[in-house]
Coordinates of C-alpha atoms in Angstrom, one line a residue:
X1 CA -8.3 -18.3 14.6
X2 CA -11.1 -17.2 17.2
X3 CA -11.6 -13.7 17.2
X4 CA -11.2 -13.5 20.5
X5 CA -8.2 -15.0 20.8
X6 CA -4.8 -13.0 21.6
X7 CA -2.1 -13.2 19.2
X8 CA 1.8 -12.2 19.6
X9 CA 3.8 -11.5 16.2
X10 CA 7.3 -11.4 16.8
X11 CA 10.1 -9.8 14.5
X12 CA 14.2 -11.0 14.6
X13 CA 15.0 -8.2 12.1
X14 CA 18.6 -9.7 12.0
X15 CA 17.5 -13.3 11.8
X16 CA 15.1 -12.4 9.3
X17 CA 11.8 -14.4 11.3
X18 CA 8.8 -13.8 12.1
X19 CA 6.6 -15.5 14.2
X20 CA 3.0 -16.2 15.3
X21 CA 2.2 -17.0 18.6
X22 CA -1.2 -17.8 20.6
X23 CA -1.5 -16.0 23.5
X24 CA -1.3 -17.1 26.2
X25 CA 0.4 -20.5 26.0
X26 CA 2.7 -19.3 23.5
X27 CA 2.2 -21.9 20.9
X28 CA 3.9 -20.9 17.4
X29 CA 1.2 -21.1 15.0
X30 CA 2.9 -19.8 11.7
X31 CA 6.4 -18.3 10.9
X32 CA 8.0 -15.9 7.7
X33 CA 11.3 -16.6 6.8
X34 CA 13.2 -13.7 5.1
X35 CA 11.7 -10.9 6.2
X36 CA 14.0 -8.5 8.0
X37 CA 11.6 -6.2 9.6
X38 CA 12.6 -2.3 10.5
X39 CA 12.4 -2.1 14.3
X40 CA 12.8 1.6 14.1
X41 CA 9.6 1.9 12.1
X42 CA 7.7 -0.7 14.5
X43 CA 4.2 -2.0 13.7
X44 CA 0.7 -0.6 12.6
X45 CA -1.9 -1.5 13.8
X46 CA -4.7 -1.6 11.0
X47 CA -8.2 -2.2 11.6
X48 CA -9.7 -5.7 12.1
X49 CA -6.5 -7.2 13.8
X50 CA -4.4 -6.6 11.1
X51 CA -0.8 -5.3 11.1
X52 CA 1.5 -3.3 9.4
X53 CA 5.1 -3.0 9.0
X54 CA 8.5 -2.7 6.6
X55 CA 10.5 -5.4 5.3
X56 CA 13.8 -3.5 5.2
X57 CA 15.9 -5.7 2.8
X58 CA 13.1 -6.5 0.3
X59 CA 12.1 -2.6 0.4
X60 CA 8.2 -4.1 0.8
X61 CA 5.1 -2.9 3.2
X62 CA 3.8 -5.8 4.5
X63 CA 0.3 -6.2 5.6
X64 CA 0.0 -9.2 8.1
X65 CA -3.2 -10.5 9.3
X66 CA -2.7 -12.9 12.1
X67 CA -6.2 -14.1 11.9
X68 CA -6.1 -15.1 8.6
X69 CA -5.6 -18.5 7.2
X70 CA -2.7 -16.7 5.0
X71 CA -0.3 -14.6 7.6
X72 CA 1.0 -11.9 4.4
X73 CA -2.5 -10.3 3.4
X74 CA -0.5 -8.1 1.2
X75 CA 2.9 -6.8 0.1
X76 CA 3.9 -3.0 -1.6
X77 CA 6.9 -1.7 -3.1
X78 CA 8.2 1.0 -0.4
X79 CA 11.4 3.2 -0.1
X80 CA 14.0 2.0 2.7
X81 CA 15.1 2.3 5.0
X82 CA 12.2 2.6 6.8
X83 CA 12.4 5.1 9.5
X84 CA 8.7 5.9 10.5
X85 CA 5.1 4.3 9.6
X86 CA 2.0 6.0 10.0
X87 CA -1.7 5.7 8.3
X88 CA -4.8 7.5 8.3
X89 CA -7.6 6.6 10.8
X90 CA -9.4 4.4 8.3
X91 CA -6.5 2.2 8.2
X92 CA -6.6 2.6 4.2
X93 CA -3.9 5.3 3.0
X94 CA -0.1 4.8 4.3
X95 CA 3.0 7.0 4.7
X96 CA 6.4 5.6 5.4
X97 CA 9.6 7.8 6.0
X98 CA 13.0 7.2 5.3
X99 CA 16.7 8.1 7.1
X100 CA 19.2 6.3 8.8
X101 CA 18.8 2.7 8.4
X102 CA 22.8 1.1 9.2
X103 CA 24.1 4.9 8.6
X104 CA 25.5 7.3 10.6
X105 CA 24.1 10.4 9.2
X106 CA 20.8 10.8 7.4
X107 CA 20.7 10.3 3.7
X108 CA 17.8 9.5 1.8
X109 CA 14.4 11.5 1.6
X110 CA 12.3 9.3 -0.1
X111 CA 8.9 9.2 1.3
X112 CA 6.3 6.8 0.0
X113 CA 2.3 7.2 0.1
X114 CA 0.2 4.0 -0.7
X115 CA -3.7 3.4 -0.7
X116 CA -4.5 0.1 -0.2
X117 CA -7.9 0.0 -1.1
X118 CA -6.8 0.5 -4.5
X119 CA -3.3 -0.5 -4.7
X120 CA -1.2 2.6 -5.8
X121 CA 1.9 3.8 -4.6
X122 CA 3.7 6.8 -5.4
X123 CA 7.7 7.9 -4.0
X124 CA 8.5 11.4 -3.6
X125 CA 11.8 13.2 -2.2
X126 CA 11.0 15.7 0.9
X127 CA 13.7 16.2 3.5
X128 CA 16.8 14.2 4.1
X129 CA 16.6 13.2 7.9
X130 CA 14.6 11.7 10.2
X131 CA 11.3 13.1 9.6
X132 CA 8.4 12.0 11.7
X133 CA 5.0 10.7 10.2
X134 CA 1.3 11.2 11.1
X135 CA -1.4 11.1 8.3
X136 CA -4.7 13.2 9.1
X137 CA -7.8 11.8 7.8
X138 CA -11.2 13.1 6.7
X139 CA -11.9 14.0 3.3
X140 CA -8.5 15.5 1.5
X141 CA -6.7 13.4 4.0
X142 CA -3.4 15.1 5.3
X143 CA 0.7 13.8 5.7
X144 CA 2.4 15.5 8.0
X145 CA 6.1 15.3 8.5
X146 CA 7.9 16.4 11.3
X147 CA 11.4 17.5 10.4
X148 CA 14.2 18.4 12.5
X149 CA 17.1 20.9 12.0
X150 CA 15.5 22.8 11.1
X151 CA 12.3 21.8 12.9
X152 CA 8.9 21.7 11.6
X153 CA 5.7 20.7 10.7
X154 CA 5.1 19.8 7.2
X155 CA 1.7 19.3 5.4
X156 CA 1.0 17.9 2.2
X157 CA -1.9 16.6 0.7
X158 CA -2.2 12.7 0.2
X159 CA -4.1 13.2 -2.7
X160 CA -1.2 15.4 -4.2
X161 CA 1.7 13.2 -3.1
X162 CA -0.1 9.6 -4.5
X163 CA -0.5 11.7 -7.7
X164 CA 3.1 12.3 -8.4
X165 CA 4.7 12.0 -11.6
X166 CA 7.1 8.9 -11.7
X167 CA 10.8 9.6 -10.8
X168 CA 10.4 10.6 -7.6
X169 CA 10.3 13.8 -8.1
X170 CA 10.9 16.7 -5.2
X171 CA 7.4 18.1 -3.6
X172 CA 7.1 20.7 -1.3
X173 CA 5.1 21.4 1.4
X174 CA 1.5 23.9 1.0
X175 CA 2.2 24.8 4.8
X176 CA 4.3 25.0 7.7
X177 CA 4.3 25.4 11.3
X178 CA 6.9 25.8 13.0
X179 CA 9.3 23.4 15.6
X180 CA 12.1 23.3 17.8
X181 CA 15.3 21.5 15.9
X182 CA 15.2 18.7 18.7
X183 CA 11.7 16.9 17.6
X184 CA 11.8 13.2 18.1
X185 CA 8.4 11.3 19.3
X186 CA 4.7 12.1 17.1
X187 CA 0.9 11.2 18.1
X188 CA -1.9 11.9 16.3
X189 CA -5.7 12.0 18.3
X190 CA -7.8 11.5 15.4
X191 CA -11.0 12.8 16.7
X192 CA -10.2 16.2 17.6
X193 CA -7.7 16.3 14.6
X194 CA -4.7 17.0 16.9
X195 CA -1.1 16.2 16.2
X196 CA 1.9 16.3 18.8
X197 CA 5.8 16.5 18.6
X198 CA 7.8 15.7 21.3
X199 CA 10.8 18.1 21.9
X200 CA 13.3 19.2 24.9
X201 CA 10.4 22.1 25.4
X202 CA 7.6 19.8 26.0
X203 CA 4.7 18.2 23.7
X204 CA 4.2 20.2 20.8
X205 CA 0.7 20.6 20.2
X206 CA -1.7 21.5 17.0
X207 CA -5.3 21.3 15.8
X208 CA -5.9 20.5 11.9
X209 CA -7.7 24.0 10.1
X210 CA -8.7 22.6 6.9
X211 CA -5.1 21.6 4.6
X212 CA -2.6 23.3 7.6
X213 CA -2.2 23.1 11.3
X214 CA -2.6 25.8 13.8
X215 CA -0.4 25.5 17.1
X216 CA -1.9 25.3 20.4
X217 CA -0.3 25.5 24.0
X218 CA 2.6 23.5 24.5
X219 CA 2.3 20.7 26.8
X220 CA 5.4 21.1 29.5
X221 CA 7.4 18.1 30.5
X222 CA 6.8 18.9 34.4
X223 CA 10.2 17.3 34.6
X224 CA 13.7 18.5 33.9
X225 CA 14.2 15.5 31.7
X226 CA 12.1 15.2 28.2
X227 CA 10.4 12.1 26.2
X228 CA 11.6 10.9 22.6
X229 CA 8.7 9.4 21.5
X230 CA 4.8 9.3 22.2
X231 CA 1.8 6.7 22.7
X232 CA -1.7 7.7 22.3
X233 CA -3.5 5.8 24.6
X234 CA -6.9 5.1 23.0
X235 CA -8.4 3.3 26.0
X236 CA -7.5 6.2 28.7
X237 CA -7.4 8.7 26.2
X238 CA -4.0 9.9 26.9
X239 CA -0.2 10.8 26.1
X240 CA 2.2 8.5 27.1
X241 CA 5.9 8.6 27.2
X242 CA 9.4 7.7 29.2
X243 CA 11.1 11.0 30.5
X244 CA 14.9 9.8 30.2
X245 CA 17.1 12.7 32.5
X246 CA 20.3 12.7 33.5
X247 CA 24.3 12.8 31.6
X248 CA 23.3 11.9 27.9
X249 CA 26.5 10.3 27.8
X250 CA 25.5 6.6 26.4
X251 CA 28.8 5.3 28.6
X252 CA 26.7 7.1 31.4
X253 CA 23.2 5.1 30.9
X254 CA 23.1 3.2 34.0
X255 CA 22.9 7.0 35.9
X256 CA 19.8 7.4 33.8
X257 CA 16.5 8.6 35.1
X258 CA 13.2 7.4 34.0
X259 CA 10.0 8.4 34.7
X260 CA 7.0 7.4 33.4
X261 CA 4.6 10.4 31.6
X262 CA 0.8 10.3 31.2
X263 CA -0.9 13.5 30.1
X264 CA -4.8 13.1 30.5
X265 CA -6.1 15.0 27.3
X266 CA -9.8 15.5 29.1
X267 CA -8.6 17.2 32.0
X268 CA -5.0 18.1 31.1
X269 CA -4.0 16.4 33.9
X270 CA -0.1 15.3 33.7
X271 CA 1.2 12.3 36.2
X272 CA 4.8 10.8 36.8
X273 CA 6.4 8.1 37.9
X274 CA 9.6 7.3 39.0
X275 CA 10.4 3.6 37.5
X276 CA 13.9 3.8 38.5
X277 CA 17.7 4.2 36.8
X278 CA 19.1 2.7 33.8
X279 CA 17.6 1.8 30.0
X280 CA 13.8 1.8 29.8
X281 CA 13.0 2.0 25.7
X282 CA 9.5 1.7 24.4
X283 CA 6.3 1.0 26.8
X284 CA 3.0 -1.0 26.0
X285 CA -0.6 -0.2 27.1
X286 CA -2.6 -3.5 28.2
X287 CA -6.4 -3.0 29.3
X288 CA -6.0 -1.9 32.4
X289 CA -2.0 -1.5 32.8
X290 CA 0.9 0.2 30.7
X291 CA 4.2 -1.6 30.9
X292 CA 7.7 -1.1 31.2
X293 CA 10.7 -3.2 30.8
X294 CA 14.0 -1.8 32.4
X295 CA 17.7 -2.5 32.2
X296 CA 20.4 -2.2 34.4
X297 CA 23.7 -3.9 35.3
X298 CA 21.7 -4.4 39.0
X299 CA 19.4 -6.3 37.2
X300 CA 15.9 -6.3 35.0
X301 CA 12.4 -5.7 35.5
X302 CA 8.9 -5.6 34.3
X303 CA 6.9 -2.8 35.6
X304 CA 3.2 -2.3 35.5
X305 CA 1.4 0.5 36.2
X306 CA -1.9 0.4 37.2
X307 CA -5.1 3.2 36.7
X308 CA -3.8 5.3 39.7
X309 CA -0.1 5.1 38.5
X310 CA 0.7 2.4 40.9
X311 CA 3.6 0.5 40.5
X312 CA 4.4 -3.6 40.7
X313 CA 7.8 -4.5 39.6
X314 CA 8.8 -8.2 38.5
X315 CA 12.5 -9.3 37.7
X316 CA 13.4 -10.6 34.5
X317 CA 16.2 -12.9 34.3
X318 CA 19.3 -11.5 33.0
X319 CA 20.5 -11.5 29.5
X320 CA 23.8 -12.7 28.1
X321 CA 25.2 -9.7 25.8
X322 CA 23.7 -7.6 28.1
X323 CA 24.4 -3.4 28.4
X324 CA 27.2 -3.2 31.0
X325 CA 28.9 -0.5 33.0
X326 CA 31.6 1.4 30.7
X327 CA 29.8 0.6 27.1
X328 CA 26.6 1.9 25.7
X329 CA 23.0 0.7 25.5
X330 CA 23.0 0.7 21.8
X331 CA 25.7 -0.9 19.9
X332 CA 26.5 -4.6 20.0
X333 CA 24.3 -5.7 23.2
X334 CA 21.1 -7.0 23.9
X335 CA 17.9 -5.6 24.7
X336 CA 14.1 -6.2 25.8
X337 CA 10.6 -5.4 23.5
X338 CA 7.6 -5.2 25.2
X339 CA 4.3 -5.3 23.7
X340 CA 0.6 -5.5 25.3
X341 CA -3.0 -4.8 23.5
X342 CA -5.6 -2.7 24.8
X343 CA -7.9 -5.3 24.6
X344 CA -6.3 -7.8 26.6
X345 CA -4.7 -8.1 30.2
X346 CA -1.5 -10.0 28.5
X347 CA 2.0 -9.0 28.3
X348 CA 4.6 -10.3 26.5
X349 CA 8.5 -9.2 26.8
X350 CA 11.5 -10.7 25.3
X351 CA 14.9 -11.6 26.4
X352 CA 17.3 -10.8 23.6
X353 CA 19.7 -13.0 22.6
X354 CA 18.0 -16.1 24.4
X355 CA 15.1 -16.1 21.8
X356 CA 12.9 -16.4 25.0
X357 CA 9.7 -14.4 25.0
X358 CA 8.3 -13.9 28.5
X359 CA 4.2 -13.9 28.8
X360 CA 3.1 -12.4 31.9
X361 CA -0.6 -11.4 32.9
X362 CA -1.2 -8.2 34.1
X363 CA -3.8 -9.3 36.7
X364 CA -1.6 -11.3 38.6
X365 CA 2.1 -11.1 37.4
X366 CA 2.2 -14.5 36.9
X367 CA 4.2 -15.6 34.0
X368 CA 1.9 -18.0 31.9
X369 CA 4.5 -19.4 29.2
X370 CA 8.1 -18.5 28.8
X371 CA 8.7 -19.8 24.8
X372 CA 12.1 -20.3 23.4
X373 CA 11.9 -19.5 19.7
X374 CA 14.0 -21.3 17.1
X375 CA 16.0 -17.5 16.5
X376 CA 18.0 -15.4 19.5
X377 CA 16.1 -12.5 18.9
X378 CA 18.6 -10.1 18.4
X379 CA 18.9 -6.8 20.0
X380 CA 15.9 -7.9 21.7
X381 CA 13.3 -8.2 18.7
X382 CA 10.2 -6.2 18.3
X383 CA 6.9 -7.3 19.4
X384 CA 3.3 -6.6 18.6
X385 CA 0.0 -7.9 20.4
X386 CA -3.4 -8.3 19.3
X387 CA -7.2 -9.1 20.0
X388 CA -9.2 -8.6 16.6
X389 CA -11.3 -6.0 17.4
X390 CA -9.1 -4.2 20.6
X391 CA -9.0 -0.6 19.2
X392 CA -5.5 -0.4 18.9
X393 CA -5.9 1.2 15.5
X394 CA -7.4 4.1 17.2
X395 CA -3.3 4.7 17.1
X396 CA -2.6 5.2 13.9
X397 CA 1.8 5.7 14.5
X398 CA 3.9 2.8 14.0
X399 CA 5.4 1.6 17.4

């Protein structure tokens, strides 16, 4: 496949497909059967195009390249179920967390480390939760886990971890910093060796010193509400998240606030923008637009912001099995993924339970192709776009 060309993988982790799709006519060029991919944990992207996520019932990394004449590049043995993904800039060394998976509480603590330049893979028990995952590069590369309850920061070496004895055997942190119990959300800026946490105080900031982490100022939300996860924005060089506000009542969702939340890291700048009431999940970040999908017994929408933070808004037809008034946004009902690459002016959102995937450019907001896939996409899927060489590794957290 050209280079150049844009390519859409999408996930039905209960279906257990996978599917290729050319961008923008939305032609399926290749498909995996059996492979029930962790939403939570999302996809990597890896350098060169490539792509990498969980198979959560085979307990595999998979490492897809959509370019290639052969979709699976490569599979590893990983401990499920997957919670977080995260690798070092280079693309080459790998972390993936464990916690909830179909469980009400947190169990496991398995974490597993893998180098895939030279194919070894080590488990290790940490934390039982739902530990965050960044993995520092350089030299003696870094995993960090953010834990919560109590909250912190917690650095290992890769080196030490990937070196473990078999068993899975308990490891323990060389340092600590600190966190509020509430963490949830985690970006790392590789160039200035910065990580963030997201909490109910604001963006957690701190700056790699050799093997620990020294905290910097706190990044306030400027809001009364507070974001649950973060997106470095490689392109604009930002922070972005959705501030969600409001009763966090799940039978009171439809009263949410949103607002999206760009922090500029050059100038420290912060904007927001109201996109409106009701359930807005994860956001994507095209060339020259981040997108939103929101939900709402009202009615759907596709919202792009531009540069200056202006804001088009496009309705989505609804979906059968929607969220509605009285229940929550979470269990049972369908949902919307929205993905977008940094070097491209595509989006691309779904419409669960209809197996339809929506391709929209951001340019115009013209829909280009509207395919119908051969599974419902369940719970709305999860989606990743890519152009070969669009920087979106420069993001080295699973989305």
């Amino acid at each position: 496949m050209p280079a150049a060309t844009p390519v859409l993988l999408v996930s039905d982790h209960v279906a257990g497909a996978v599917y290729l799709l050319t961008v923008p006519d939305g032609a399926v060029a290749g498909r995996l059967t059996g492979r029930h991919l962790s939403e939570h944990a999302g996809f990597l992207a890896l350098p060169g195009g490539r792509v990498a996520c969980v198979d959560d019932r085979r307990g595999e990394l998979l490492v897809l390249d959509p370019f290639a004449e052969q979709l699976v590049e490569r599979t590893v043995p990983v401990a499920v179920p997957a919670e977080h993904l995260a690798c070092d800039p280079s693309g080459r060394r790998l972390a993936v967390t464990t916690g909830l998976g179909k469980n009400s509480e947190p169990w496991s603590d398995l974490l597993t480390v893998v180098d895939l330049a030279t194919g070894e893979a080590a488990r290790v028990r940490t934390r039982a939760g739902e530990p965050g995952v960044t993995v520092l590069g350089g030299g003696d590369p870094l995993v960090v886990l953010r834990h919560r309850e109590p909250g912190a920061l917690a650095v290992h070496r890769f080196a030490d971890l990937l070196g473990a004895p078999p068993g899975c055997p308990r490891v323990v942190p060389h340092a600590v910093l600190a966190l509020p119990d509430d963490g949830h959300g985690d970006a790392y800026v590789p160039g200035p060796e910065l990580v963030f946490a997201a909490t109910s105080e604001g963006v957690h900031r701190a700056r790699r010193t050799g093997d620990a982490l020294t905290a910097e100022a706190v990044v306030p939300w400027g809001s009364s509400a507070r974001g649950w996860y973060l997106r470095f924005d490689t392109r604009r060089q930002a922070l972005w998240t959705t501030l969600r506000g409001g009763d966090p009542d799940p039978l009171r969702w439809p009263e949410w606030s949103n607002q999206a939340w760009r922090h500029e890291l050059g100038t420290g700048r912060t904007l927001l923008t109201e996109l409106g009431p009701g359930l807005v999940f994860r956001l994507a970040l095209a060339r020259r637009h981040t997108a939103f999908s929101r939900i709402h017994p009202d009615g759907d929408e596709l919202i792009l912001l531009d540069a200056d933070g202006a804001a088009r808004r496009f309705t989505l037809p609804g979906m059968d099995g929607a969220p509605r008034r009285g229940g929550t946004p979470w269990e049972g009902v369908q949902r919307r993924a929205v993905a977008a690459s940094p070097g491209s002016d595509w989006i691309a959102v779904t419409r669960g339970g209809h197996g339809e995937v929506h391709i929209v450019d951001a340019e115009t907001g013209q829909e280009a192709a509207r395919p119908r896939l051969s599974t419902p996409l369940h719970h709305g899927g999860h989606l990743v776009l890519r152009v070969r060489n669009d920087g979106a590794d420069g993001d080295p957290v699973g989305r």
